[in-house]
Tab-separated table of C-alpha atoms in Angstrom:
chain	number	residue	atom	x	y	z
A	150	UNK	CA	149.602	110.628	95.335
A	151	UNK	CA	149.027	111.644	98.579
A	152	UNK	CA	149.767	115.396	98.115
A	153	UNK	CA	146.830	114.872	95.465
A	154	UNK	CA	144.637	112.963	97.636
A	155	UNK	CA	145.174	115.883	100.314
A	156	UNK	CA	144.334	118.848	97.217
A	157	UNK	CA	141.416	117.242	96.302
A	158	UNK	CA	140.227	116.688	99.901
A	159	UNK	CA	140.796	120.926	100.149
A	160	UNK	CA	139.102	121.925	97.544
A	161	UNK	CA	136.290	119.454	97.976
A	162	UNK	CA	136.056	121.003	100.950
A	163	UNK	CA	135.775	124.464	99.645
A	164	UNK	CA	132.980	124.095	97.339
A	165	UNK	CA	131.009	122.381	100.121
A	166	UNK	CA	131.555	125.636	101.903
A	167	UNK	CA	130.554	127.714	98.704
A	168	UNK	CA	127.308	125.829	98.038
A	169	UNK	CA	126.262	125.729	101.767
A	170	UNK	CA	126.946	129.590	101.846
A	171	UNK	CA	125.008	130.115	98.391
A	172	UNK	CA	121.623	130.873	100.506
A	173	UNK	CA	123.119	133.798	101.718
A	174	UNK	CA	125.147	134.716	99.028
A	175	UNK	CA	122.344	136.096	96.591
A	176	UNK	CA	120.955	139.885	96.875
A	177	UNK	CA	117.610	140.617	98.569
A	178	UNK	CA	115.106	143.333	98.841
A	179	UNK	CA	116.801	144.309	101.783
A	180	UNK	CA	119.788	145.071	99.688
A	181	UNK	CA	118.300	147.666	97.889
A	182	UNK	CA	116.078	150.136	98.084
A	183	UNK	CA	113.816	152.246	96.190
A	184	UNK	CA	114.886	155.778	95.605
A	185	UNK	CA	111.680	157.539	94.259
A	186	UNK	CA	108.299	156.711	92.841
A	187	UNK	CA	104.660	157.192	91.984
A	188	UNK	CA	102.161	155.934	94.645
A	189	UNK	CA	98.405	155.686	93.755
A	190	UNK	CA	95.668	154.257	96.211
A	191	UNK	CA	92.150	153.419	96.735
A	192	UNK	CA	90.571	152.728	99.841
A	193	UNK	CA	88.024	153.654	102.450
A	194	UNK	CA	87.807	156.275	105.022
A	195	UNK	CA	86.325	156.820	108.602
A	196	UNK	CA	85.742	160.056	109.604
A	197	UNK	CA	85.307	161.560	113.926
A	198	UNK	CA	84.140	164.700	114.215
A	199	UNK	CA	83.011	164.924	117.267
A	200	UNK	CA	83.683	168.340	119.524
A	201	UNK	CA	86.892	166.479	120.888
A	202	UNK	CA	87.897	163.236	118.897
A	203	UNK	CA	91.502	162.462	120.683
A	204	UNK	CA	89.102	162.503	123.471
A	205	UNK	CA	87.517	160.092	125.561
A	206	UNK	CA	85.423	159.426	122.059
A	207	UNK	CA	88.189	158.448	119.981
A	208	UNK	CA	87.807	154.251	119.642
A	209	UNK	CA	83.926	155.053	120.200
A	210	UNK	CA	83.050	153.670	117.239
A	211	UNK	CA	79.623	153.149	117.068
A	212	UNK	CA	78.613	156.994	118.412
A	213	UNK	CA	81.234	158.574	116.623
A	214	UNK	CA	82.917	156.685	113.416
A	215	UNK	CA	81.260	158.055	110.187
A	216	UNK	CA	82.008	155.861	106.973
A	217	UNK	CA	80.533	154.433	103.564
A	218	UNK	CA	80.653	150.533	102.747
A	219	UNK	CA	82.624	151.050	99.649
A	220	UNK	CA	85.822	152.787	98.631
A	221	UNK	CA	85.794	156.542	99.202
A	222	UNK	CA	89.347	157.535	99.366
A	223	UNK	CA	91.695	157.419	96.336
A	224	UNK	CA	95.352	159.358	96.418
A	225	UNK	CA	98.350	160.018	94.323
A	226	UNK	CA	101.566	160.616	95.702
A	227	UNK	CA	105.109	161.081	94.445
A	228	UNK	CA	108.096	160.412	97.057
A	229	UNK	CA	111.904	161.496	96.310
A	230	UNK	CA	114.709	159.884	97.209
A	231	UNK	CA	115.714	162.089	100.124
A	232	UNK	CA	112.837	160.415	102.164
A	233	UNK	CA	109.771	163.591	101.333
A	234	UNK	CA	106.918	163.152	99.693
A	235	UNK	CA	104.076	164.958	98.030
A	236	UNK	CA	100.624	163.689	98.186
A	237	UNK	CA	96.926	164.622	97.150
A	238	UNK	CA	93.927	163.060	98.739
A	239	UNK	CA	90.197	163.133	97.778
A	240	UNK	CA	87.498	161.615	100.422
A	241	UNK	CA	83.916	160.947	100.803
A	242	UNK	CA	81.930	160.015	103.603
A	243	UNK	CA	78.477	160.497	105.072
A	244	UNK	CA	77.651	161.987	108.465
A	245	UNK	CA	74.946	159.588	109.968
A	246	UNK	CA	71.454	160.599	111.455
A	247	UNK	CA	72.866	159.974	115.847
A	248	UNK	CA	76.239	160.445	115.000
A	249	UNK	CA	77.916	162.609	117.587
A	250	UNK	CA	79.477	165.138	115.366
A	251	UNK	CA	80.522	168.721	117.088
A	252	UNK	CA	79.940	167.092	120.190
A	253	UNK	CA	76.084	167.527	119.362
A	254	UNK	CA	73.660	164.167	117.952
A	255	UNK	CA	73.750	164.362	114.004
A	256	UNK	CA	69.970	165.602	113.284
A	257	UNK	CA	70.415	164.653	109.778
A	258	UNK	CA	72.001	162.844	107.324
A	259	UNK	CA	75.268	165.210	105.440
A	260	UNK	CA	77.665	163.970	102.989
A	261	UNK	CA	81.259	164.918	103.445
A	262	UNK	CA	83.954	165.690	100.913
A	263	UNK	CA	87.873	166.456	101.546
A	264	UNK	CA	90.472	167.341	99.353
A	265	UNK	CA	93.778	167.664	101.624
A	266	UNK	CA	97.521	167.762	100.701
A	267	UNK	CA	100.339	166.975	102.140
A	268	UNK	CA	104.385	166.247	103.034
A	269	UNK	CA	105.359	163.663	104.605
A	270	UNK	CA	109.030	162.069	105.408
A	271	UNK	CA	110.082	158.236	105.463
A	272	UNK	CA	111.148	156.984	108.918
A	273	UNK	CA	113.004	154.456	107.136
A	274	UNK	CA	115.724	157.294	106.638
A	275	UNK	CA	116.430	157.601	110.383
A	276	UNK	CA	115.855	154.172	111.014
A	277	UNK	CA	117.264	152.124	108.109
A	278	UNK	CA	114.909	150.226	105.616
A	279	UNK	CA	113.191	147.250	106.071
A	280	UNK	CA	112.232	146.154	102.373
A	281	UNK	CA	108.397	145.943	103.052
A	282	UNK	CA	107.619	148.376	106.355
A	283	UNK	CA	107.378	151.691	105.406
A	284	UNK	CA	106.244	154.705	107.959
A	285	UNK	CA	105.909	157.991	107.589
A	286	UNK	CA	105.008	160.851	109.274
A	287	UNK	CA	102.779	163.675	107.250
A	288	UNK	CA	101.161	167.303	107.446
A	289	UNK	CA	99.845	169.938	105.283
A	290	UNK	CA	96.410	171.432	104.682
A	291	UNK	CA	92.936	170.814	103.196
A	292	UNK	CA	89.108	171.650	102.813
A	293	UNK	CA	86.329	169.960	104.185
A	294	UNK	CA	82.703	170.162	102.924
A	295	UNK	CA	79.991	169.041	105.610
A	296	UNK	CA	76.801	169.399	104.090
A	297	UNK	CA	76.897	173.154	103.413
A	298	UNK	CA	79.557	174.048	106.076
A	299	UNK	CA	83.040	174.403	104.517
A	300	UNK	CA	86.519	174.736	106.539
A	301	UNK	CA	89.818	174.560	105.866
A	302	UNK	CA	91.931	172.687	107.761
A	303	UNK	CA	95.466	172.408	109.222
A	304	UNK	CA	96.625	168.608	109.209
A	305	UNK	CA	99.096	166.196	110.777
A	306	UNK	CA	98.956	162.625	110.907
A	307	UNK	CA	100.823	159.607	110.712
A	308	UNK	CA	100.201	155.812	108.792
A	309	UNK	CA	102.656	153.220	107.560
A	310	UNK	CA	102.738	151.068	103.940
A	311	UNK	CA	103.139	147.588	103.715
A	312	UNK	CA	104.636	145.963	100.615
A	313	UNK	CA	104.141	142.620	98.856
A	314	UNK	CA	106.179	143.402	96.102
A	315	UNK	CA	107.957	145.905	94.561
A	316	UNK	CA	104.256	147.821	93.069
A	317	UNK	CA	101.363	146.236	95.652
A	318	UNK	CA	100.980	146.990	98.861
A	319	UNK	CA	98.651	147.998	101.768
A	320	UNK	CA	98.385	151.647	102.790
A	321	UNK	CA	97.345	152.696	106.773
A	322	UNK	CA	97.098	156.602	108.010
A	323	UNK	CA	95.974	158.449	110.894
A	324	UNK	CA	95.314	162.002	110.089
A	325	UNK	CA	93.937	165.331	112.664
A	326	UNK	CA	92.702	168.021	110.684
A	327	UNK	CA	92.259	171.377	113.227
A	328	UNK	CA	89.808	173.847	111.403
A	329	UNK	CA	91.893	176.955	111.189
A	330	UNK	CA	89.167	179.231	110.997
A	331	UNK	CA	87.666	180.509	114.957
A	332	UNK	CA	84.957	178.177	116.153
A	333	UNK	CA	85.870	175.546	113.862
A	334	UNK	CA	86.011	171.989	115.382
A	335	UNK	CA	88.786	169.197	114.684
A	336	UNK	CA	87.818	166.133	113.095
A	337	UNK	CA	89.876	162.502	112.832
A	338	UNK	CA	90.503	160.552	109.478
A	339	UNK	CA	91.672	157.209	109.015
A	340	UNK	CA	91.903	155.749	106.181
A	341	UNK	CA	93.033	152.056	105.067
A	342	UNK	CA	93.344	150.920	101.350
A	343	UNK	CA	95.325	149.125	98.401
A	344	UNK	CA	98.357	151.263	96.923
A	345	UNK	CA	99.994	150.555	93.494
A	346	UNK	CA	103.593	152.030	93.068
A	347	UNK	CA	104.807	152.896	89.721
A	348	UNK	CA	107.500	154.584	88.008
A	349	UNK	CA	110.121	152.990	90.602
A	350	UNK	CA	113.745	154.077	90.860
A	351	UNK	CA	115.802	151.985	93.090
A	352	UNK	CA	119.372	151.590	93.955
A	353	UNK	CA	121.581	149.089	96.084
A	354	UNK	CA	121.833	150.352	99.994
A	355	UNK	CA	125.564	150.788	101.836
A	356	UNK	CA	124.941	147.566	102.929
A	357	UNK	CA	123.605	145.953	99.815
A	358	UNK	CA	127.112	147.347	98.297
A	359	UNK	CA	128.524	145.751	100.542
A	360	UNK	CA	126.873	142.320	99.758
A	361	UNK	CA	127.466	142.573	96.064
A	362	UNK	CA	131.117	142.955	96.403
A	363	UNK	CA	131.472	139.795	98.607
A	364	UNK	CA	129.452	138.248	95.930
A	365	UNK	CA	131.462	138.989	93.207
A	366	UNK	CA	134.270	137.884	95.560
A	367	UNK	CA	132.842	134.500	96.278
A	368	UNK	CA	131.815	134.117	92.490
A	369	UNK	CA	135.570	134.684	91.746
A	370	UNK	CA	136.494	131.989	93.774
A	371	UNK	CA	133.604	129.973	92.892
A	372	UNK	CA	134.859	129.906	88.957
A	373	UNK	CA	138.854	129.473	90.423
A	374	UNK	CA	137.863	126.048	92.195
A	375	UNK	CA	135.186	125.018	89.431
A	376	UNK	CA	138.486	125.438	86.799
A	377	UNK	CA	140.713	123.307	88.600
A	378	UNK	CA	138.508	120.526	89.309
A	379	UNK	CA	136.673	120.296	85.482
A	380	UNK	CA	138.996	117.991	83.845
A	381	UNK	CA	139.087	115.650	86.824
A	382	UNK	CA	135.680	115.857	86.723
A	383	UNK	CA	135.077	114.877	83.081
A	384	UNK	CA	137.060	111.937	83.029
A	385	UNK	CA	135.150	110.437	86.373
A	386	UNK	CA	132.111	111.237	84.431
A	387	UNK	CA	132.989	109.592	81.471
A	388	UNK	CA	134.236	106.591	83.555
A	389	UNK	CA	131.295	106.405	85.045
A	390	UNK	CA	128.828	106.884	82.134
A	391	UNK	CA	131.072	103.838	80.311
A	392	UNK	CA	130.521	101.809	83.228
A	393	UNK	CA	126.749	102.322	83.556
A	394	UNK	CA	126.574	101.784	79.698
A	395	UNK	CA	128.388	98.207	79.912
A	396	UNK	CA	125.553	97.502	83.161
A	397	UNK	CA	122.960	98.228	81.772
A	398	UNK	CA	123.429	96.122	77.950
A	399	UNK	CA	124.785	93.597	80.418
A	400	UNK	CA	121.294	93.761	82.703
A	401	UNK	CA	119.153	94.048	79.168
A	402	UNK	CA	120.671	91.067	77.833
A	403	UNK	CA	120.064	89.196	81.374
A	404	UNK	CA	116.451	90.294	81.144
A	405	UNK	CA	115.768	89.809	77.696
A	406	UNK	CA	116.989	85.609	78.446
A	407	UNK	CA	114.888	85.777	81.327
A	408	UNK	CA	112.196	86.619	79.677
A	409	UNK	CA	112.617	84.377	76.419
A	410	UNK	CA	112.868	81.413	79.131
A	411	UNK	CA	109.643	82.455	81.056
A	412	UNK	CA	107.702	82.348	77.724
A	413	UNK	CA	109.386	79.059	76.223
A	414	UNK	CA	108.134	77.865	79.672
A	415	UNK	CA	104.995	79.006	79.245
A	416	UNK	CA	104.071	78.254	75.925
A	417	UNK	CA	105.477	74.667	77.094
A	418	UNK	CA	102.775	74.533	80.296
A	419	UNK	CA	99.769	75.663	77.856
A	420	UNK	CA	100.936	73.086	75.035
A	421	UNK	CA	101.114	70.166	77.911
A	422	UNK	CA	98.057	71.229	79.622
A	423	UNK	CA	95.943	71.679	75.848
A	424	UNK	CA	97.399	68.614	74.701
A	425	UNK	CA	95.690	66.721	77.448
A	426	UNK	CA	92.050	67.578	76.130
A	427	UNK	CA	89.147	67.825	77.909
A	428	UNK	CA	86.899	65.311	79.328
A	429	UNK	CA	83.576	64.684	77.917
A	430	UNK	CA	80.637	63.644	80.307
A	431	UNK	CA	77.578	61.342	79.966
A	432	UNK	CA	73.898	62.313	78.899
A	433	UNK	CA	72.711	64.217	81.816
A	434	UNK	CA	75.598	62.711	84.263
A	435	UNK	CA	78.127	64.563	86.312
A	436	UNK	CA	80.258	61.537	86.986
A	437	UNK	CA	83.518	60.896	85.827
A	438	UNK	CA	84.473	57.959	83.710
A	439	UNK	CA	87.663	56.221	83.575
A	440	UNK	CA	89.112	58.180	80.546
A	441	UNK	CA	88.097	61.173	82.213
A	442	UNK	CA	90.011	60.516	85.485
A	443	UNK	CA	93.146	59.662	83.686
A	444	UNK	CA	92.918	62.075	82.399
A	445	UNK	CA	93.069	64.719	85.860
A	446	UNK	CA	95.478	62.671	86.836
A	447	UNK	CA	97.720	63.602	84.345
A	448	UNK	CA	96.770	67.150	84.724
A	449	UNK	CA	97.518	66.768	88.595
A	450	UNK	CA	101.074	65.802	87.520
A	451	UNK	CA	101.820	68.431	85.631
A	452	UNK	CA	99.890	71.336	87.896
A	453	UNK	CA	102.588	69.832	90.683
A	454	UNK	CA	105.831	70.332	88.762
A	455	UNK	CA	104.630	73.640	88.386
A	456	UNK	CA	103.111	74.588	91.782
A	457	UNK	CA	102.757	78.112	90.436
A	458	UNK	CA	99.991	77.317	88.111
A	459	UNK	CA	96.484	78.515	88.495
A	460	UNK	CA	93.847	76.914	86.553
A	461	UNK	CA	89.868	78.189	85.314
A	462	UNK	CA	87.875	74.770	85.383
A	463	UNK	CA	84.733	75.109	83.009
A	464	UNK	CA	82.231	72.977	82.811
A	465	UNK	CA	79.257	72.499	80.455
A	466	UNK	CA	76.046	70.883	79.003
A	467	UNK	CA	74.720	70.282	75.655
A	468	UNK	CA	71.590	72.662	74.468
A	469	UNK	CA	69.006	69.479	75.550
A	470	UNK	CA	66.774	70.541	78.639
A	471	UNK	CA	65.774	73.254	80.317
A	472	UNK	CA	68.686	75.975	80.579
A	473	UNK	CA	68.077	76.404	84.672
A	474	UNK	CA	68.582	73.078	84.921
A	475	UNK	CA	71.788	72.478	82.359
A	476	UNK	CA	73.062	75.583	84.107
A	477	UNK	CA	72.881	73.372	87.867
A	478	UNK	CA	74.053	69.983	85.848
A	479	UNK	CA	77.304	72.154	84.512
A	480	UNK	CA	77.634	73.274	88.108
A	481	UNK	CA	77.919	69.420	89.617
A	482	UNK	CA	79.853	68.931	86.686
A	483	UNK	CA	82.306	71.272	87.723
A	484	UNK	CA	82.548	70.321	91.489
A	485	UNK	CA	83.185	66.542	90.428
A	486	UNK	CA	85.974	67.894	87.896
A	487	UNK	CA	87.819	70.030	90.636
A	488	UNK	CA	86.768	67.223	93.973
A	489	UNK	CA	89.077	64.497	91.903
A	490	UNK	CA	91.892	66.718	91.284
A	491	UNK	CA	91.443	67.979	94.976
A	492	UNK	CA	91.422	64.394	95.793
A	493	UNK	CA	95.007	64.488	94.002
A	494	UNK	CA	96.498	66.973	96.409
A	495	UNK	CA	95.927	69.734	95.144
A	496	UNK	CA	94.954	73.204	96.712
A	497	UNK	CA	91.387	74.533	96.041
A	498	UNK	CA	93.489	77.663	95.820
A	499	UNK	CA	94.664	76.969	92.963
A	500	UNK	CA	91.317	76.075	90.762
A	501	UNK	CA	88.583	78.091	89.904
A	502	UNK	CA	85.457	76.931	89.245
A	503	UNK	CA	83.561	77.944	86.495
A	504	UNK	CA	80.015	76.555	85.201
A	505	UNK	CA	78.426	78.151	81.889
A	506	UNK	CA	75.812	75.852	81.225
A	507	UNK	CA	74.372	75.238	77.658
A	508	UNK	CA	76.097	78.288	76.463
A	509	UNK	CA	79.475	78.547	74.320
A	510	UNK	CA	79.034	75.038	72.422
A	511	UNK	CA	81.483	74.160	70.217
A	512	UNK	CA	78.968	73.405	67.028
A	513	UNK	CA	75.757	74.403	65.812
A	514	UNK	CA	73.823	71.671	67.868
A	515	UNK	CA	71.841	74.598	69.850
A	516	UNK	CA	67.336	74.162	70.277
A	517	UNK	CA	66.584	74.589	66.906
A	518	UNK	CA	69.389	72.226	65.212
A	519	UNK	CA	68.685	68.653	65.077
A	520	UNK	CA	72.064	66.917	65.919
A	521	UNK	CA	73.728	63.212	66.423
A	522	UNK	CA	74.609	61.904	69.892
A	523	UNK	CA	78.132	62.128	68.997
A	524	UNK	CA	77.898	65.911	68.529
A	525	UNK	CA	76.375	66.838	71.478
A	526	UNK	CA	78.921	64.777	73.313
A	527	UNK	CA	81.188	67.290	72.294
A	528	UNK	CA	79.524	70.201	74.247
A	529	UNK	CA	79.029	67.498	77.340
A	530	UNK	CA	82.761	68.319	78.839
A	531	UNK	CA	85.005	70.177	81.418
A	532	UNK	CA	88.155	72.478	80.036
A	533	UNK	CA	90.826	73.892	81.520
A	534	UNK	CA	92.166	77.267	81.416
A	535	UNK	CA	96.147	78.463	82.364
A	536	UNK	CA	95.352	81.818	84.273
A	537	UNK	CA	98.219	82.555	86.741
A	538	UNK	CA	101.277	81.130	85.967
């Protein structure tokens, strides 16, 4: 028994281990990465053109930055798994009337159109990938419309992605483009938009290799330990379930007494308390007569073997007189009904006070039904309802 004791105590042990390590234990985007794909974008573009824009001008943005408030640069891109990448890039912008542009003030407005292409390499290859930073460094050519000067251009920039997921991300680039023909000036284009990446090849890194075999490895050992401890397993669950079976008819059958004795009690308290009656009053009177009081009295008794007991005292008046005034005579009805029962000892807590008036009469003696004394008598009375138990 002890040997067993000692077993179970290791392998408890072990799957403690296995489920704390679990977190770590499950492949990432840093465990792969992707290989090729398709790159689109859409963004805008600033362009600096003045005579020397990595100059003293080149943050200046309000003398020198030339750009459109809506997206004027779209690419398309296709990047190989050996870090290059191909990539076309059509721009638009406007050259703004005191713009500094050839290191001259813009006399008037020009639009601007670029078509450029260009290779550019993944740093992640020489520095390892990240999952969701990706720079680059690019070059390669293009042509640049200014109004109705043309040049073509030699360019080299730099920029970096940023990925969300494995198809959205953010795109950032830093381009100089050096006219190549003589007397040609050099301009600067950033650009910063949304890129969607399709077509997506990816593959496991050295080191995501890596992680998948101790996965498998831990998985292995995972399904060992889970084999050896199932059938001791099943029969504490069963033990258990049997157990919490035989509780619970046991606390159902408890309950369901409990609550067949509240109700007998109940239905006991309402019987006693009905079977009591009410107490009638005289013509126009609010005082109690000697039936009346024996009657509290009796109610007293019982509302103190049962301190729990709330009660709704409601008084009334026949139809006869004015209903202001039958609804202030039900009122002092009331307060004599509930000041002898106070005067019995018990709590004003416990009594609410209730007066209606001439309304809810027990018979058809209402202002335009000609009745006997003893009828109205009927409607002349104070009634008692359980509330709170």
């Amino acid at each position: 028994m002890k040997n067993f004791h000692f077993n179970l105590f290791v392998a408890f042990s072990l799957v403690v281990t296995l489920v704390s390590a679990q977190e770590s234990m499950e492949l990432t985007a840093k465990d792969s990465i992707v290989k090729s794909s398709w790159v689109v974008g859409l963004g805008i573009n600033i362009v600096d053109d003045t005579s020397s824009p990595y100059g003293g001008n080149l943050l200046d943005i309000k003398d020198s930055w030339n750009t459109v408030p809506y997206p004027s640069s779209v690419s398309i891109a296709r990047n190989f798994s050996n870090g290059l990448g191909l990539k076309a890039v059509g721009s638009y912008n406007k050259y703004k009337v005191g713009k500094l542009i050839d290191g001259a003030i813009n006399m008037a407005e020009r639009d601007y159109y670029a078509i450029d292409g260009m290779v550019s390499y993944d740093l992640n290859k020489l520095f390892g990938e990240t999952g969701w930073f990706d720079p680059f460094l690019q070059a390669g050519a293009g042509y640049s419309s200014i109004g109705d000067i043309g040049r073509t251009t030699g360019n080299a920039g730099f920029g970096f992605n940023t990925w969300f997921s494995d198809t959205w991300g953010l795109n950032f680039n830093t381009m100089g483009k050096w006219g190549l023909e003589e007397g040609s000036t050099k301009q600067v284009q950033h650009s910063a938009g949304v890129v969607y990446r399709f077509g997506v090849e990816k593959a496991l890194s050295k080191k995501g290799m890596e992680h998948l075999a101790s996965i498998e490895a831990m998985k292995k050992e995972q399904q060992r330990v889970q084999d050896s401890t199932d059938a001791a397993d099943r029969a504490k669950e069963l033990a258990k379930r049997m157990a919490e079976e035989q509780e619970a008819a046991r606390l159902a059958a408890a309950e369901k007494t409990r609550i067949e004795a509240e109700n007998k009690r109940r239905a006991q308290i309402e019987n006693d308390i009905k079977n009591l009656g009410k107490i009638y009053f005289a013509f126009n009177s609010s005082t109690l007569n000697t039936e009346s009081k024996a009657t509290l009295t009796q109610l007293a008794t019982l509302m103190d073997a049962t301190p729990s007991i709330t009660l709704e005292v409601a008084s009334y008046t026949d139809s006869r007189g004015p209903a202001n005034y039958n609804l202030g005579l039900s009122e002092r009805r009331v307060k004599s009904t509930i000041d002898y029962l106070l005067g019995q000892g018990l709590s004003s807590e416990r009594l609410i006070p209730k007066a209606y008036g001439e309304t809810n009469l027990v018979n058809e003696c209402d202002d335009n039904t000609p009745c006997s004394a003893a009828k109205h008598r009927l409607n002349r009375r104070s009634e008692f309802l359980v509330i709170r138990f």
